Amino acid sequence: MRRMQLEVLALPLARPFAIARGTRTAVTVVRVTLEQRGFIGRSECTPTPRYGESAESVVAQLESLRHEVENGLNRHDVQQALAAGAARNALDCALWRLDAAQARQTLWQACDQRAPASLIAAETLSLDTEFNMAAAAADAVSRGAQLLKIKLNRDAILAKVAAIRAAAPEATLIVDANEAWVDLDLPDLLAALVRYDIAMVEQPLPAGQDQVLADFPHVIPLCADESCHTRADIARLADRYDMINIKLDKCGGITEALAMVDTAQQQGMRVMVGCMLGSSLAMEAALPIATAADYVDLDGPLWLAADSAPFLTYSQGRIWPSS
């Protein structure tokens, strides 16, 4: 007999985290623990209001399946039992870890992969004033950051990017607009950003309003985030975007994320792996997907006042996985 335990936790942030949609000082996560014959599988998801989720809605979805889960529901069944999203992610990842534990494997081995020594990881610059964002960039690179993800809205875009580039002349810069660049002249804006050697721009327009991205050449590669949840979205986005951002909380877990990598590669699209705010427990589950990614954005634990096991190591702009 399998047992499922659910826990809702509010994790305080070490400092405010601001994007185009608002500012957060804490993040609420739902954790799942599965126990079967002494073997444990744990996971964490972050419900996202942007997608109509809350801790309560996630717990309700998981509770609705308690009987099935505790009587042996497997990963394949979960894909049909729950829609893509945070609840399915929590259950899918817990089952992956439980299955790996029962097989006496690591998560890497269960995914038929070998852990790399390290992965270059983005450090996010929260939306702020030009001065504060440049100072944050300088601090990040002083600690070894090689890849910076810049959160922007519609205000002072070029001035902020110019200040950050001056503060971090050697770093790779990617920009995340979080759907905020509605009614801007995107071809002109992207052309202006070229001078700052921007490697990629993520989700400039709202999901469902991004058809115009197919109408002009992309002088900077564009990445779909809010527009892309599962593999079913990828084909229709191939003429609008050059990359997709795979997040376990969007797609519903490791199972779908691995399938998304294959589908994106078939479409000739590159991959980024991203995250919601959360602890190392959530980030570790995404690492097997990160090995196929051009950009790895799994810095959620760096924003927390206190992290949780398995305590990934973040140092010199890299994540150092355990094997």
XYZ file of C-alpha atoms in Angstrom:
323
model
C 0.000 0.000 0.000
C 1.281 3.433 -0.937
C 0.726 6.525 1.208
C 0.526 10.137 -0.001
C 1.225 13.163 2.170
C 0.529 16.742 1.034
C 2.033 19.878 2.541
C 1.491 23.562 1.713
C 4.366 25.874 2.611
C 4.942 29.620 2.278
C 8.632 30.151 1.536
C 9.856 33.690 2.311
C 12.114 35.317 -0.263
C 15.445 36.827 0.656
C 14.534 39.957 -1.324
C 11.549 41.089 -3.428
C 11.192 39.472 -6.842
C 9.617 41.753 -9.448
C 8.497 41.046 -13.012
C 6.125 42.855 -15.379
C 3.080 41.303 -13.664
C 3.977 42.265 -10.091
C 6.256 41.791 -7.091
C 6.496 38.886 -4.647
C 8.065 38.611 -1.190
C 7.182 34.935 -0.653
C 6.193 31.919 -2.730
C 3.657 29.257 -1.814
C 4.552 25.699 -2.790
C 2.851 22.332 -2.479
C 4.974 19.325 -1.579
C 4.059 15.704 -2.152
C 5.590 12.736 -0.349
C 4.850 9.201 -1.533
C 5.898 6.268 0.639
C 5.716 2.634 -0.420
C 7.388 -0.287 1.373
C 9.869 2.103 2.970
C 10.803 3.844 -0.292
C 10.172 7.596 -0.598
C 9.422 9.880 -3.534
C 9.200 13.633 -2.842
C 8.384 16.574 -5.061
C 7.466 20.246 -5.032
C 5.309 22.380 -7.303
C 4.534 26.100 -7.401
C 0.921 26.948 -8.255
C 0.794 29.941 -10.606
C -2.069 32.474 -10.513
C -1.292 33.401 -14.146
C -2.607 29.940 -15.039
C -5.551 30.009 -12.641
C -3.798 27.929 -9.990
C -3.602 28.218 -6.220
C -2.324 25.979 -3.447
C -5.942 25.134 -2.685
C -6.741 24.139 -6.266
C -3.614 21.984 -6.513
C -4.339 20.217 -3.231
C -7.946 19.636 -4.328
C -6.761 18.026 -7.586
C -4.341 15.767 -5.742
C -6.871 14.841 -3.068
C -9.345 13.874 -5.787
C -6.868 11.187 -6.843
C -5.775 10.048 -3.393
C -7.489 6.657 -3.648
C -6.008 5.947 -7.071
C -2.541 7.177 -6.073
C -2.467 5.120 -2.899
C -3.610 2.068 -4.836
C -0.856 2.192 -7.426
C -1.564 4.926 -10.010
C 1.493 5.044 -12.271
C 3.168 7.825 -14.257
C 1.409 6.895 -17.489
C -1.982 7.021 -15.808
C -1.207 10.425 -14.299
C -0.906 11.956 -17.774
C -4.553 11.118 -18.436
C -5.827 11.735 -14.901
C -4.633 15.347 -14.576
C -4.288 18.247 -16.995
C -0.872 19.807 -17.517
C 0.039 22.094 -14.639
C 1.423 22.248 -11.139
C -0.647 19.414 -9.644
C 0.385 16.935 -12.326
C 3.984 18.088 -12.002
C 3.996 17.367 -8.275
C 2.551 13.889 -8.697
C 4.609 12.982 -11.770
C 7.900 14.014 -10.159
C 7.077 12.236 -6.893
C 6.358 9.052 -8.862
C 9.600 9.393 -10.837
C 11.552 9.648 -7.592
C 9.620 6.816 -5.954
C 10.177 4.547 -8.971
C 13.866 5.464 -8.997
C 14.191 4.718 -5.276
C 12.490 1.344 -5.677
C 14.851 0.510 -8.540
C 17.769 1.746 -6.401
C 18.578 4.337 -9.042
C 19.237 8.055 -9.031
C 16.818 10.283 -10.921
C 19.509 10.656 -13.576
C 19.712 6.900 -14.035
C 15.927 6.595 -14.151
C 15.951 9.148 -17.001
C 18.748 7.165 -18.710
C 21.171 10.068 -18.391
C 24.519 10.780 -16.809
C 24.811 13.834 -14.567
C 27.169 16.477 -15.974
C 29.818 17.937 -13.703
C 28.018 21.281 -13.825
C 25.622 23.384 -15.884
C 25.833 27.098 -16.646
C 22.777 28.621 -14.988
C 21.089 31.972 -15.450
C 20.931 34.423 -12.595
C 17.790 36.544 -12.802
C 17.842 40.330 -12.483
C 14.544 41.370 -10.925
C 12.684 44.306 -12.488
C 13.910 47.510 -10.852
C 15.390 50.896 -11.626
C 18.170 51.222 -14.170
C 20.691 51.906 -11.398
C 19.609 48.981 -9.220
C 19.518 46.513 -12.109
C 23.014 47.519 -13.194
C 24.227 47.143 -9.600
C 22.615 43.698 -9.386
C 24.326 42.711 -12.643
C 27.704 43.879 -11.362
C 27.195 41.927 -8.140
C 26.185 38.789 -10.026
C 29.209 38.799 -12.314
C 31.505 39.530 -9.354
C 30.287 36.189 -7.944
C 30.978 34.397 -11.212
C 27.651 34.628 -13.051
C 28.057 34.019 -16.776
C 24.409 34.167 -17.893
C 22.035 36.942 -16.774
C 18.273 36.929 -17.338
C 16.873 40.471 -17.376
C 13.264 40.983 -16.273
C 11.747 43.959 -18.132
C 8.399 45.639 -18.662
C 7.696 48.474 -21.117
C 9.662 51.145 -19.246
C 13.193 52.307 -20.128
C 13.959 49.063 -21.963
C 17.036 50.222 -23.842
C 18.396 52.319 -20.981
C 18.207 49.386 -18.572
C 19.777 46.965 -21.024
C 22.556 49.445 -21.820
C 23.316 49.914 -18.125
C 23.360 46.170 -17.502
C 25.611 45.534 -20.488
C 28.031 48.194 -19.225
C 28.055 46.534 -15.807
C 28.448 43.016 -17.252
C 30.398 43.375 -20.518
C 31.348 39.697 -20.796
C 28.124 38.041 -19.624
C 25.571 36.393 -21.884
C 22.349 38.416 -21.602
C 18.828 37.145 -22.188
C 15.703 39.270 -21.768
C 12.304 38.253 -20.395
C 9.395 40.604 -21.121
C 6.722 38.403 -19.502
C 4.166 39.329 -22.209
C 4.558 43.086 -21.590
C 5.589 44.473 -24.985
C 2.112 44.946 -26.452
C 1.791 47.765 -29.049
C 5.551 48.328 -29.222
C 7.320 48.320 -32.584
C 8.967 44.958 -32.075
C 11.131 44.873 -35.225
C 12.613 48.264 -34.328
C 13.028 47.337 -30.663
C 14.758 44.064 -31.449
C 17.031 45.830 -33.930
C 17.949 48.361 -31.241
C 18.730 45.566 -28.783
C 21.176 43.932 -31.198
C 23.870 46.468 -30.302
C 23.867 45.111 -26.735
C 24.508 41.542 -27.898
C 21.287 40.106 -26.489
C 21.276 36.339 -26.972
C 17.502 35.803 -26.739
C 14.219 37.568 -25.915
C 11.552 35.604 -24.071
C 7.780 36.018 -24.568
C 7.506 39.637 -25.735
C 3.735 39.422 -26.365
C 0.818 37.852 -24.509
C 0.059 34.222 -25.216
C -2.608 34.086 -27.903
C -1.590 37.479 -29.278
C 1.754 36.509 -30.731
C 0.812 35.784 -34.373
C 2.662 38.927 -35.498
C 5.969 37.302 -34.536
C 5.732 35.228 -37.719
C 5.629 38.358 -39.875
C 9.217 39.614 -39.580
C 12.758 38.196 -39.355
C 14.055 37.617 -35.848
C 17.347 39.449 -35.581
C 17.399 38.140 -32.007
C 16.012 34.643 -31.307
C 12.613 34.616 -29.585
C 11.583 32.091 -26.940
C 8.020 31.010 -26.114
C 7.238 30.767 -22.414
C 3.618 31.569 -21.549
C 2.646 30.523 -25.088
C 4.070 27.017 -24.714
C 2.827 24.574 -22.094
C 2.997 21.092 -23.650
C 4.226 19.344 -26.800
C 0.812 19.979 -28.377
C 1.678 23.701 -28.552
C 5.016 23.385 -30.293
C 4.111 22.868 -33.962
C 1.865 25.939 -34.110
C 4.602 28.073 -32.540
C 7.402 27.033 -34.890
C 6.909 29.999 -37.250
C 6.651 32.499 -34.367
C 9.467 31.462 -32.061
C 12.944 30.020 -32.300
C 12.953 28.380 -28.867
C 10.606 27.089 -26.189
C 10.936 27.413 -22.412
C 10.068 24.120 -20.718
C 8.925 24.460 -17.112
C 7.789 21.429 -15.153
C 5.018 23.415 -13.474
C 3.593 24.378 -16.885
C 3.916 21.083 -18.715
C 3.021 18.800 -15.823
C 6.257 17.079 -14.918
C 9.295 15.193 -16.136
C 7.320 12.828 -18.374
C 5.896 15.589 -20.568
C 9.076 17.664 -20.415
C 11.153 14.850 -21.930
C 8.579 14.489 -24.706
C 8.688 18.246 -25.322
C 12.447 18.120 -25.861
C 11.995 15.499 -28.592
C 9.150 17.426 -30.255
C 11.049 20.720 -30.206
C 14.096 19.108 -31.767
C 11.912 17.587 -34.499
C 10.590 21.089 -35.238
C 14.088 22.540 -35.374
C 13.501 24.622 -32.251
C 15.972 25.074 -29.431
C 15.173 24.532 -25.769
C 15.414 26.511 -22.574
C 14.541 24.970 -19.220
C 13.034 27.357 -16.690
C 11.303 27.391 -13.342
C 8.891 29.102 -11.059
C 10.229 30.290 -7.717
C 10.911 27.281 -5.542
C 13.469 25.227 -3.685
C 16.172 22.812 -4.774
C 13.633 19.992 -4.464
C 11.812 21.427 -7.496
C 14.948 22.421 -9.415
C 16.631 19.015 -9.137
C 13.697 17.393 -10.937
C 14.311 19.651 -13.953
C 18.024 18.908 -14.270
C 17.631 15.883 -16.595
C 15.806 18.198 -19.018
C 18.503 20.851 -18.618
C 21.093 18.645 -20.305
C 19.255 19.209 -23.612
C 18.832 22.966 -23.107
C 20.689 25.886 -24.632
C 19.845 27.985 -21.587
C 19.236 26.786 -18.034
C 17.191 29.094 -15.807
C 16.793 27.214 -12.531
C 17.860 29.849 -10.019
C 14.699 29.712 -7.874
C 16.580 28.686 -4.694
C 18.830 31.761 -4.948
C 15.772 33.912 -4.222
C 14.713 32.046 -1.090
C 15.519 33.096 2.459
C 16.194 29.400 3.147
C 16.492 26.486 0.719
C 15.366 22.878 1.215
C 16.947 19.476 0.592
C 18.479 18.232 -1.692
C 20.339 21.600 -1.498
C 21.793 22.014 -4.965
C 25.105 23.860 -5.124
C 25.089 27.202 -6.966
C 28.581 28.586 -7.480
C 30.507 30.521 -10.132
C 27.447 30.883 -12.317
C 26.819 27.129 -12.385
C 24.659 24.436 -10.848
C 26.663 21.491 -9.575
C 24.369 18.434 -9.543
C 24.903 15.404 -7.414
C 25.333 12.284 -9.573
